[in-house]
Structure formats: structure tokens, C-alpha cells
Amino acid sequence: MRKKKEHAGLDLALEAYAKSDFYPFHMPGHKRVPAAAFNPYTVDITEIDGFDNLHAPKGILKEAQERAANLYGAKKTYYLVNGSTCGILAAISAAVSFGGKILMSRNAHKSAFHAAFLRHLSVIYTNPHTTQFGIAGSADSTDIQKKLRENPEIEAVFLTSPTYEGIVSNIAEIAGIVHAHGIPLIVDEAHGAHLGFGEYFPDTAVHLGADVVVQSMHKVLPSLTQTALLHIDPTSVSSKAVERYLDIYETSSPSYVLMGGMERCVRLLEEDGSRLFAEYTKRLQVFYEKAKNLSRIHLLSTEDISSGEVYARDPSKLVIFVGDTDLTGSACYHTLRNTYHLQMEMHAGSYVLGMTSIMDTAEGFDRLYAALEEIDRRAVVLKDKKQAFARQHKELYAPKEKKMELHEAMERQSVCVPLEKAAGKICACTVSLYPPGIPILLPGETIEPGFIKNIRKCIKTGQNLQGIADIINEKIEIVDFETVSCTQNMRVRE
């Protein structure tokens, strides 16, 4: 008789992680602490009598969304159970006509580019400022104004604020520029569902003139993964169009477990938000003050950045720089995880990112500081290393030459070639560092020799590179102009 193969299984691995002493400086914002006893199996239902329908709400879900709108000061709010991705797809689809033109920040999440592909949009890019630390800064309002004047046919502007690292743009100023051209401003505020709660944090784009704002509740609030909110001003973007596209992009079987968790989160903020954010602010302030004692590694603070690079910064994001030391972001990340059982959100070439929320404890912050203090003591300072990392980041995210629109490149046949043979060719895939999933090369853009050099550096430093067809053998997909694609064949036959 054959012996049954033993395996851990995802369910058992999750249970083991939950019982471990690993502390989560990562999303979701509930930090694995239930707001109250909530057995998902007992409340997992479908659209039965008395529980409404998310796609045509008339009762309990309509009221829930109205409460969320009231909490944020929005004119109209939609619950999303397919994450901010669903909201971004619906927002862009509703605001820009098929085949139309959009102005988009080049550091947008990949879902925005997916919307451009699906809707066959012509995309004009605006690049954010770059900080001295090599991370993306705020949106460049001067460049936005310039691009809008040069392209009067643009139908909407799409920006990311805050960024993964907590960099916030001057939304009020940009909204004024955009509205002067008679078009809507869409803000991906996925990392900012906590903004506007307390004076310690920048204000939300909902209050600053944005016409559409997409927020991930689960990233920074005590809410379950995939939960998000879509706020709109129906006088700027048609609610009928938004609802049509939500019906397309969002599941027809929305989870009542997720929606129940959203309702609980909104109620918590309504009833106890002031106290929770006041206590959270104190914990963050104590941590930032203690971090000033670190002499080799560095916790990014508002004082480190100039107003020309960054308009404002969200202090909930702990950006830990090791760029002046013998450490890489990857090495620091894995030391924190393996030695100190602190699970961070992500790492890049020169830094580690920790995500915090109102659910983080003083003990968690103390554990992180104690670990950083020990790592700092052992680290060796290396001259000019930070500048090298900053240069690499600037080069990775520098504007690329666009030869084709996204949909044109993606619908053509592609071929996989070695990196050394890809220089000068047109990319057929989306290459990104994940997290956060911001593309460093898009379909339709030219693959430059400098890009290939930096890709190899990313691989060498252990960064999570996605989109390269074969990382081990260093191959990438390029547009194949010699082979006619199936789509092209169909068009010829028509």
C-alpha cells in the first residue's frame, strides 16, 4: 500500500503563522487582531431575504455605503470587495471613453495600466519628482499643467497619492489645474484610507477636490483583505457609468464576510476613531523620536525631504534606509524576519518598508526598535553607497520612449529573447518590482541598454522582479513584428 504523501497545506501553514510570535509590520491593517469574535462560517451567506444586493442596493447595504460616505465626507461611496484594483478599473473606464486619452502618473499601480489596455486608451505619462533617497516623490504639478495644455483631448487625470512609501501630492493644487481644463481628477489613495483622521496625518483627497478617490480599507485599517471604498462626485463622473463598470469588474457573489467586516470597521471609526488615532499617533511619535538614536541606518522622516521633492508625508509608513551601510534592503529585511521574527511589508535595494495601523501595539514598536538598534550597531558605513542606490532607482523609473500604445503592443505576437539581444527592441510585457507593483517597463516601450544593466542589479540584490519571462536565463518578451498575431488575422479576415 502506497504511503500517503504528507504536506503542510495552506490552511495549516496559516494556522501555524497565526500561533507564532511573528509580529506583522505588513498589511492588512487589522494586524490579525479581531475587533470581536467573528466566525466566518456562521455569517457567510449569499443575497438572501433581508440582506440586500451589492449590485442593486436598496436596504442594509445602501445604508452601509451611506454611512461610509458620511464618515469620509464623500458625496457617494461604493463598497468594493475586489480591492482597490476593481475601483481603479471602474473609475478609469467610467471617466474616459473607449479609445480616449488619459494623463497618468508613471508610478501608477498596474491596475491603472490594465484599465488603459482594456479600454484601448492612449496614455500620456507624467513623472513624479525623485527624492535624494531614490524613492518617488510627489506629482509634478508643473508637468501636469504642461501636458494638459499640450494635449487638450485628455479626458481625465489619474494620480497615486500617497505612494507605497507614504509620499503625498498636493491634491488641492492639482485638482484646481485639472478642473480648469474641465476634466475629472482620479486619485488612487489605496494606501490612504486613514488619511484625514487626526492632525498627525495629511488630509484625504476626498476633502481636497478629487472627483474620484479609491481607498483600500484593508491596507491601513482593521478590515479584511480585498475590502476597499470608491468615493465619487456624481456631478463630475457619472454614477450610472461607475455602476455599469463595477458590475463588470466586481464579482457577482460579493462576500458578506468582507462586507460585514467593512461595516464593523466603519462603526469602530465612527464610535472610537478619535481615541484610537490619538493613541496611535503617540506610539508613532515615540518610535520616530527613539529612531533618531540610530547612527548608521535611518528612519525616513519629514525633515529628510525638501518641499520641492515632496509635498507631504504619511508617517504611518516606516521607511528604513540602509543605503549608507554594508547592508542591502533584502539583507535587513531577512534579518528582521529570521532573527527577530518581525515580518515587514517589503524591501527594495536600499530600504525596508514597514506598514503600521491603529491596531499596532507599543510592544510591537518596541520589538522593532530593539532589533534595529542591534542591526545598527553591527552595520558598517560605506561611503557613496546611498547615492548609487538612488541613481539606480532614478534610472529604473526614468521616462521610457513609448513606441506603441499598451493595447497595440499587448495584442501583437511576442517572442522571448535573451536580455543582451533585447536592447533597442519594443517590450511586450510589464516588468515591475513587487511589491508595490509599479511598472518599470511597459508594453510598447523601448528596452534600453541601461535598463538591462539595472535589471541585472535588481536580480543580484534579491529584489522581487516580476514580468521577466525567464529570470534565471535572463530572457524577456519583445514585440514580434515578423509573426502575425491571431487578433491581426481576425481583423484581416473581417
Coordinates of C-alpha atoms in Angstrom, one line a residue:
M1 CA 0.0 0.0 0.0
R2 CA 1.4 3.4 -1.0
K3 CA 2.2 5.7 1.8
K4 CA 0.0 8.9 1.8
K5 CA 2.1 11.9 0.9
E6 CA 2.3 14.4 3.8
H7 CA 2.2 18.1 3.2
A8 CA 1.6 21.1 5.3
G9 CA -1.1 22.8 3.2
L10 CA -2.0 26.4 3.1
D11 CA -4.6 26.1 5.9
L12 CA -2.2 24.5 8.3
A13 CA 0.6 27.0 7.4
L14 CA -1.7 29.9 8.1
E15 CA -2.7 28.4 11.5
A16 CA 1.0 27.9 12.4
Y17 CA 1.8 31.5 11.4
A18 CA -1.1 32.8 13.5
K19 CA 0.2 30.9 16.5
S20 CA 3.8 32.0 16.1
D21 CA 5.5 35.0 17.7
F22 CA 6.0 36.8 14.3
Y23 CA 4.9 40.4 14.6
P24 CA 3.2 41.8 11.4
F25 CA 4.5 45.1 10.1
H26 CA 2.6 44.4 7.0
M27 CA -0.9 44.7 5.7
P28 CA -3.8 44.0 6.4
G29 CA -4.3 46.8 9.0
H30 CA -6.2 44.6 11.5
K31 CA -2.8 43.0 12.3
R32 CA -4.5 39.7 12.8
V33 CA -6.3 41.1 15.9
P34 CA -10.1 40.5 15.5
A35 CA -12.2 43.5 16.5
A36 CA -14.6 41.0 18.1
A37 CA -15.4 37.3 17.8
F38 CA -16.3 36.7 14.1
N39 CA -16.5 33.2 12.9
P40 CA -16.7 33.5 9.1
Y41 CA -18.6 30.2 8.6
T42 CA -21.5 31.4 10.7
V43 CA -22.0 34.6 8.7
D44 CA -21.0 33.6 5.2
I45 CA -24.2 34.0 3.2
T46 CA -25.5 35.0 -0.2
E47 CA -28.1 37.6 -1.2
I48 CA -30.9 36.1 1.0
D49 CA -34.0 38.0 2.1
G50 CA -33.2 41.0 4.3
F51 CA -29.5 41.3 3.3
D52 CA -29.8 43.3 0.1
N53 CA -27.7 43.1 -3.1
L54 CA -24.4 45.0 -3.5
H55 CA -25.0 45.5 -7.2
A56 CA -28.5 46.9 -6.7
P57 CA -28.6 48.1 -3.0
K58 CA -31.9 49.3 -1.6
G59 CA -31.7 48.4 2.1
I60 CA -29.0 47.4 4.5
L61 CA -26.1 47.7 2.1
K62 CA -27.3 51.0 0.7
E63 CA -27.4 52.3 4.3
A64 CA -23.9 50.9 5.0
Q65 CA -22.4 52.7 2.0
E66 CA -24.1 55.9 3.0
R67 CA -22.5 55.6 6.5
A68 CA -19.1 55.2 4.8
A69 CA -19.7 58.2 2.7
N70 CA -20.7 60.2 5.8
L71 CA -17.6 59.1 7.6
Y72 CA -15.3 60.3 4.8
G73 CA -17.3 63.3 3.7
A74 CA -17.9 61.9 0.3
K75 CA -20.9 62.6 -1.9
K76 CA -21.3 58.9 -2.9
T77 CA -19.4 55.8 -1.8
Y78 CA -19.3 52.2 -3.0
Y79 CA -18.2 49.2 -1.1
L80 CA -15.6 47.1 -3.1
V81 CA -14.8 43.5 -2.3
N82 CA -12.4 43.1 -5.2
G83 CA -9.9 45.5 -3.7
S84 CA -8.8 48.9 -5.0
T85 CA -8.0 47.2 -8.3
C86 CA -11.7 46.9 -9.0
G87 CA -12.3 50.5 -8.2
I88 CA -9.4 51.8 -10.3
L89 CA -10.6 49.7 -13.3
A90 CA -14.2 51.0 -12.9
A91 CA -13.2 54.6 -12.3
I92 CA -10.9 54.9 -15.4
S93 CA -13.5 53.1 -17.6
A94 CA -16.3 55.4 -16.4
A95 CA -14.3 58.6 -16.8
V96 CA -12.6 58.0 -20.2
S97 CA -14.3 57.0 -23.4
F98 CA -13.1 53.9 -25.3
G99 CA -10.0 54.8 -27.3
G100 CA -9.7 58.1 -25.4
K101 CA -6.7 59.8 -23.9
I102 CA -5.7 59.9 -20.2
L103 CA -2.9 61.6 -18.3
M104 CA -1.5 59.1 -15.8
S105 CA 1.3 59.2 -13.3
R106 CA 4.1 56.9 -14.4
N107 CA 4.3 55.4 -10.9
A108 CA 0.7 54.2 -11.0
H109 CA -0.4 50.7 -9.8
K110 CA -0.5 48.1 -12.5
S111 CA -4.4 48.0 -12.4
A112 CA -4.4 51.5 -14.0
F113 CA -2.4 50.2 -16.9
H114 CA -4.7 47.2 -17.2
A115 CA -7.6 49.7 -17.5
A116 CA -5.7 51.5 -20.2
F117 CA -5.2 48.2 -22.0
L118 CA -8.8 47.0 -21.7
R119 CA -10.2 50.4 -22.9
H120 CA -7.6 50.9 -25.7
L121 CA -6.6 54.2 -24.2
S122 CA -3.9 56.5 -25.4
V123 CA -1.7 57.2 -22.3
I124 CA 0.3 60.4 -21.7
Y125 CA 2.6 60.0 -18.7
T126 CA 3.6 62.4 -16.0
N127 CA 6.6 61.5 -13.9
P128 CA 6.8 62.4 -10.2
H129 CA 9.7 64.1 -8.6
T130 CA 12.6 61.9 -7.4
T131 CA 13.9 62.3 -3.9
Q132 CA 17.5 62.2 -2.7
F133 CA 16.8 58.8 -1.2
G134 CA 15.8 57.4 -4.7
I135 CA 12.1 56.9 -4.0
A136 CA 9.4 58.6 -6.0
G137 CA 8.4 62.0 -4.7
S138 CA 5.1 63.9 -5.2
A139 CA 3.4 64.5 -8.5
D140 CA 4.8 67.4 -10.6
S141 CA 2.0 69.9 -10.9
T142 CA 4.0 72.0 -13.4
D143 CA 4.4 68.9 -15.7
I144 CA 0.7 68.1 -15.3
Q145 CA -0.2 71.6 -16.4
K146 CA 2.2 71.4 -19.3
K147 CA 0.9 68.0 -20.5
L148 CA -2.8 69.2 -20.3
R149 CA -2.0 72.3 -22.4
E150 CA -0.2 70.2 -25.0
N151 CA -2.9 67.5 -25.1
P152 CA -6.4 69.2 -24.9
E153 CA -8.1 65.9 -25.8
I154 CA -7.1 64.3 -22.4
E155 CA -10.3 63.3 -20.7
A156 CA -9.1 62.6 -17.1
V157 CA -6.0 62.7 -14.9
F158 CA -5.0 59.7 -12.8
L159 CA -2.6 60.1 -9.9
T160 CA -1.3 57.9 -7.0
S161 CA -1.2 59.7 -3.6
P162 CA 0.0 58.5 -1.1
T163 CA 2.6 56.2 -2.6
Y164 CA 3.7 52.9 -1.1
E165 CA 6.3 54.8 0.9
G166 CA 3.8 57.4 2.1
I167 CA 4.6 60.3 -0.2
V168 CA 1.6 62.6 -0.6
S169 CA 1.0 65.0 -3.5
N170 CA -0.6 68.5 -3.4
I171 CA -4.0 67.3 -4.5
A172 CA -5.8 70.6 -3.9
E173 CA -3.4 72.4 -6.3
I174 CA -3.6 69.7 -8.9
A175 CA -7.4 69.4 -8.7
G176 CA -7.5 73.2 -9.5
I177 CA -5.3 72.7 -12.5
V178 CA -7.3 69.7 -13.7
H179 CA -10.7 71.3 -13.2
A180 CA -9.6 74.4 -15.1
H181 CA -9.4 72.1 -18.1
G182 CA -12.9 70.8 -17.5
I183 CA -12.0 67.2 -16.7
P184 CA -12.0 64.9 -13.6
L185 CA -9.2 64.0 -11.3
I186 CA -9.0 60.4 -10.2
V187 CA -6.8 59.6 -7.1
D188 CA -5.5 56.2 -6.2
E189 CA -5.5 56.6 -2.4
A190 CA -5.3 52.9 -1.8
H191 CA -2.7 53.5 0.9
G192 CA -4.6 56.4 2.5
A193 CA -7.9 55.2 3.9
H194 CA -6.7 56.5 7.3
L195 CA -5.8 60.0 6.0
G196 CA -7.8 62.8 7.5
F197 CA -8.2 61.1 10.8
G198 CA -6.3 63.3 13.2
E199 CA -3.9 66.2 12.6
Y200 CA -0.8 64.0 12.5
F201 CA -1.7 62.6 9.1
P202 CA -2.2 64.5 5.8
D203 CA -5.8 65.1 4.7
T204 CA -7.6 62.7 2.3
A205 CA -8.1 63.6 -1.4
V206 CA -11.8 63.3 -0.8
H207 CA -11.7 66.7 1.0
L208 CA -9.2 68.3 -1.4
G209 CA -11.1 68.4 -4.7
A210 CA -10.5 65.0 -6.2
D211 CA -13.6 63.7 -8.2
V212 CA -12.9 60.0 -7.7
V213 CA -10.9 58.5 -4.8
V214 CA -10.1 54.8 -4.4
Q215 CA -9.1 53.6 -0.9
S216 CA -8.1 50.1 0.3
M217 CA -9.5 49.7 3.8
H218 CA -7.5 46.5 4.4
K219 CA -4.1 48.1 3.8
V220 CA -4.2 50.5 6.8
L221 CA -7.4 49.9 8.7
P222 CA -8.8 47.0 10.7
S223 CA -10.6 45.4 7.8
L224 CA -10.2 42.2 5.8
T225 CA -8.1 41.8 2.7
Q226 CA -9.8 42.8 -0.5
T227 CA -12.0 45.4 1.2
A228 CA -11.9 48.9 -0.4
L229 CA -14.0 52.0 -1.0
L230 CA -14.7 54.0 -4.1
H231 CA -15.8 57.6 -3.5
I232 CA -17.1 59.7 -6.3
D233 CA -18.6 63.1 -7.1
P234 CA -21.5 62.2 -9.3
T235 CA -21.5 65.8 -10.8
S236 CA -18.1 65.1 -12.3
V237 CA -18.2 61.3 -13.1
S238 CA -21.5 59.6 -13.9
S239 CA -22.6 57.2 -11.1
K240 CA -24.5 55.3 -13.7
A241 CA -21.3 54.7 -15.7
V242 CA -19.4 53.8 -12.5
E243 CA -22.1 51.2 -11.5
R244 CA -22.1 49.7 -15.0
Y245 CA -18.3 49.0 -14.8
L246 CA -18.5 47.8 -11.2
D247 CA -21.0 45.3 -12.4
I248 CA -18.4 44.2 -15.0
Y249 CA -15.2 44.2 -12.9
E250 CA -16.6 43.1 -9.4
T251 CA -17.7 39.6 -8.5
S252 CA -21.4 38.8 -8.8
S253 CA -21.1 37.0 -5.5
P254 CA -19.8 39.6 -3.0
S255 CA -18.6 38.2 0.3
Y256 CA -20.8 39.1 3.2
V257 CA -17.9 38.2 5.5
L258 CA -15.9 41.0 3.8
M259 CA -18.8 43.5 3.8
G260 CA -19.7 42.7 7.4
G261 CA -16.0 43.4 8.3
M262 CA -16.2 46.7 6.4
E263 CA -19.3 47.7 8.4
R264 CA -17.6 46.8 11.6
C265 CA -14.6 48.9 10.7
V266 CA -16.7 52.0 9.8
R267 CA -18.6 51.7 13.1
L268 CA -15.3 51.4 15.0
L269 CA -14.0 54.6 13.4
E270 CA -17.3 56.4 14.0
E271 CA -17.6 55.4 17.7
D272 CA -13.9 55.3 18.8
G273 CA -11.8 56.7 16.0
S274 CA -10.7 59.8 17.8
R275 CA -9.2 57.9 20.7
L276 CA -7.7 55.1 18.6
F277 CA -5.9 57.6 16.3
A278 CA -4.7 59.7 19.2
E279 CA -3.1 56.7 20.9
Y280 CA -1.7 55.5 17.6
T281 CA -0.2 59.0 17.0
K282 CA 1.6 58.9 20.3
R283 CA 3.1 55.4 19.6
L284 CA 4.4 56.6 16.2
Q285 CA 5.8 59.8 17.7
V286 CA 7.7 57.8 20.4
F287 CA 9.1 55.4 17.8
Y288 CA 10.3 58.2 15.5
E289 CA 11.9 60.0 18.4
K290 CA 13.8 56.9 19.5
A291 CA 14.9 56.2 15.9
K292 CA 16.9 59.4 16.0
N293 CA 19.4 57.5 18.1
L294 CA 20.2 55.1 15.2
S295 CA 23.6 56.2 13.7
R296 CA 24.0 54.0 10.6
I297 CA 20.6 53.0 9.4
H298 CA 18.0 55.7 9.1
L299 CA 14.2 56.0 9.5
L300 CA 12.9 58.4 6.9
S301 CA 11.1 61.4 8.4
T302 CA 9.5 64.6 7.2
E303 CA 12.7 66.5 8.0
D304 CA 14.7 64.5 5.4
I305 CA 12.8 65.7 2.4
S306 CA 12.6 69.0 0.6
S307 CA 9.3 70.7 -0.3
G308 CA 10.5 70.7 -3.9
E309 CA 10.5 66.8 -3.9
V310 CA 7.6 66.1 -1.6
Y311 CA 4.5 68.0 -0.6
A312 CA 3.7 65.9 2.5
R313 CA 4.4 62.5 4.0
D314 CA 2.3 59.9 5.8
P315 CA 4.2 58.9 9.0
S316 CA 2.4 55.6 9.2
K317 CA 4.9 54.1 6.7
L318 CA 8.2 53.2 8.3
V319 CA 10.8 53.6 5.6
I320 CA 14.1 52.2 7.0
F321 CA 17.1 53.1 4.9
V322 CA 20.3 51.1 5.0
G323 CA 21.8 52.8 1.9
D324 CA 24.8 54.1 3.8
T325 CA 25.8 50.7 5.2
D326 CA 27.1 47.3 4.1
L327 CA 23.5 46.1 4.2
T328 CA 21.0 45.8 1.4
G329 CA 17.3 46.2 1.8
S330 CA 17.0 42.5 1.3
A331 CA 19.6 41.6 3.9
C332 CA 18.0 43.9 6.5
Y333 CA 14.5 42.5 5.7
H334 CA 15.6 38.9 6.1
T335 CA 17.5 39.6 9.3
L336 CA 14.4 41.2 10.8
R337 CA 12.3 38.3 9.8
N338 CA 14.6 35.3 10.6
T339 CA 16.4 36.6 13.7
Y340 CA 13.8 38.9 15.3
H341 CA 10.6 37.4 13.9
L342 CA 9.4 40.8 12.6
Q343 CA 7.6 40.4 9.3
M344 CA 8.0 43.6 7.3
E345 CA 5.9 44.6 4.2
M346 CA 8.6 44.7 1.6
H347 CA 12.2 45.5 0.7
A348 CA 13.9 47.4 -2.1
G349 CA 17.5 47.9 -3.0
S350 CA 18.3 50.3 -0.1
Y351 CA 15.4 50.2 2.3
V352 CA 12.8 48.1 4.1
L353 CA 9.2 49.2 4.5
G354 CA 7.0 48.6 7.5
M355 CA 3.3 49.3 7.5
T356 CA 1.5 50.3 10.7
S357 CA -2.1 51.0 11.7
I358 CA -4.2 51.8 14.7
M359 CA -4.0 48.2 15.7
D360 CA -0.2 48.2 16.2
T361 CA 0.9 47.9 19.8
A362 CA 3.6 49.6 21.9
E363 CA 5.2 46.2 22.3
G364 CA 5.4 45.7 18.5
F365 CA 7.1 49.1 18.1
D366 CA 9.5 48.3 21.0
R367 CA 10.5 45.0 19.4
L368 CA 11.2 46.7 16.1
Y369 CA 13.3 49.4 17.7
A370 CA 15.3 46.9 19.7
A371 CA 16.0 44.9 16.6
L372 CA 17.0 48.0 14.6
E373 CA 19.3 49.1 17.4
E374 CA 21.2 45.8 17.3
I375 CA 21.4 45.8 13.5
D376 CA 22.5 49.5 13.5
R377 CA 25.3 48.6 16.0
R378 CA 26.7 45.9 13.7
A379 CA 26.3 47.8 10.4
V380 CA 29.4 49.2 8.6
V381 CA 29.2 52.6 7.0
L382 CA 30.1 52.6 3.3
K383 CA 30.8 55.9 1.5
D384 CA 28.7 56.9 -1.5
K385 CA 26.6 53.7 -1.4
K386 CA 23.3 55.6 -0.9
Q387 CA 23.9 57.7 -3.9
A388 CA 24.5 54.6 -6.0
F389 CA 21.1 53.2 -4.9
A390 CA 19.4 56.5 -5.6
R391 CA 20.9 56.7 -9.1
Q392 CA 19.7 53.1 -9.8
H393 CA 16.2 53.9 -8.7
K394 CA 16.1 57.1 -10.7
E395 CA 17.3 55.2 -13.8
L396 CA 14.8 52.4 -13.3
Y397 CA 11.8 54.7 -13.2
A398 CA 13.1 57.2 -15.7
P399 CA 10.8 58.1 -18.6
K400 CA 11.0 55.5 -21.4
E401 CA 10.5 56.0 -25.1
K402 CA 7.0 54.9 -26.0
K403 CA 6.8 53.4 -29.5
M404 CA 3.3 51.8 -29.2
E405 CA 0.2 52.1 -27.0
L406 CA -0.2 49.4 -24.4
H407 CA -3.0 47.6 -26.2
E408 CA -1.1 47.7 -29.5
A409 CA 1.9 46.0 -28.0
M410 CA 0.0 43.5 -25.9
E411 CA -2.2 42.4 -28.8
R412 CA 0.7 41.6 -31.1
Q413 CA 2.6 38.4 -31.2
S414 CA 5.6 38.3 -28.9
V415 CA 8.9 36.4 -28.8
C416 CA 11.2 35.6 -25.9
V417 CA 14.8 36.7 -26.3
P418 CA 18.0 37.0 -24.1
L419 CA 18.4 40.3 -22.4
E420 CA 21.6 41.1 -24.4
K421 CA 19.6 40.8 -27.6
A422 CA 16.7 42.9 -26.4
A423 CA 18.3 46.3 -26.4
G424 CA 16.5 48.7 -28.8
K425 CA 13.5 46.3 -29.1
I426 CA 9.9 47.1 -28.0
C427 CA 8.8 45.5 -24.8
A428 CA 5.8 43.2 -24.9
C429 CA 5.4 42.6 -21.2
T430 CA 5.0 44.6 -17.9
V431 CA 8.2 44.5 -15.8
S432 CA 7.8 45.6 -12.2
L433 CA 9.3 45.3 -8.7
Y434 CA 6.7 43.7 -6.5
P435 CA 5.6 45.0 -4.1
P436 CA 4.4 47.6 -4.9
G437 CA 3.8 46.5 -8.5
I438 CA 4.6 49.8 -10.1
P439 CA 5.9 49.1 -13.7
I440 CA 9.4 50.0 -14.5
L441 CA 8.9 49.0 -18.2
L442 CA 5.6 48.7 -20.0
P443 CA 4.4 47.0 -23.3
G444 CA 5.2 49.4 -26.1
E445 CA 8.2 51.0 -24.5
T446 CA 11.8 50.7 -25.8
I447 CA 14.2 48.4 -23.9
E448 CA 17.4 50.5 -23.4
P449 CA 20.9 49.1 -22.6
G450 CA 20.9 51.0 -19.3
F451 CA 17.6 49.3 -18.3
I452 CA 19.1 45.9 -18.9
K453 CA 22.1 46.8 -16.7
N454 CA 19.8 47.9 -13.8
I455 CA 17.6 44.8 -14.2
R456 CA 20.6 42.6 -13.6
K457 CA 21.4 44.7 -10.4
C458 CA 17.9 44.1 -9.2
I459 CA 18.3 40.4 -9.6
K460 CA 21.7 40.4 -7.9
T461 CA 20.4 42.3 -4.8
G462 CA 17.4 39.9 -4.4
Q463 CA 14.6 42.3 -5.3
N464 CA 11.3 40.6 -6.3
L465 CA 11.3 41.3 -10.1
Q466 CA 8.1 40.3 -12.0
G467 CA 7.4 40.2 -15.7
I468 CA 10.8 38.9 -16.9
A469 CA 10.0 35.7 -18.8
D470 CA 13.0 33.8 -17.5
I471 CA 15.0 35.4 -14.7
I472 CA 17.5 32.5 -14.4
N473 CA 18.3 32.6 -18.1
E474 CA 17.7 36.3 -18.3
K475 CA 15.1 36.4 -21.1
I476 CA 12.4 39.0 -21.8
E477 CA 9.4 39.2 -24.2
I478 CA 9.6 41.6 -27.1
V479 CA 7.1 42.5 -29.8
D480 CA 7.5 40.2 -32.8
F481 CA 6.9 42.2 -36.0
E482 CA 7.5 39.2 -38.2
T483 CA 4.7 37.0 -37.0
V484 CA 1.0 38.0 -37.5
S485 CA -1.0 37.6 -34.3
C486 CA -4.4 35.8 -34.0
T487 CA -6.0 39.2 -33.4
Q488 CA -4.5 40.6 -36.6
N489 CA -5.5 37.6 -38.6
M490 CA -9.1 38.1 -37.4
R491 CA -9.0 41.7 -38.5
V492 CA -7.7 40.8 -41.9
R493 CA -10.5 38.2 -42.4
E494 CA -13.0 40.8 -41.4

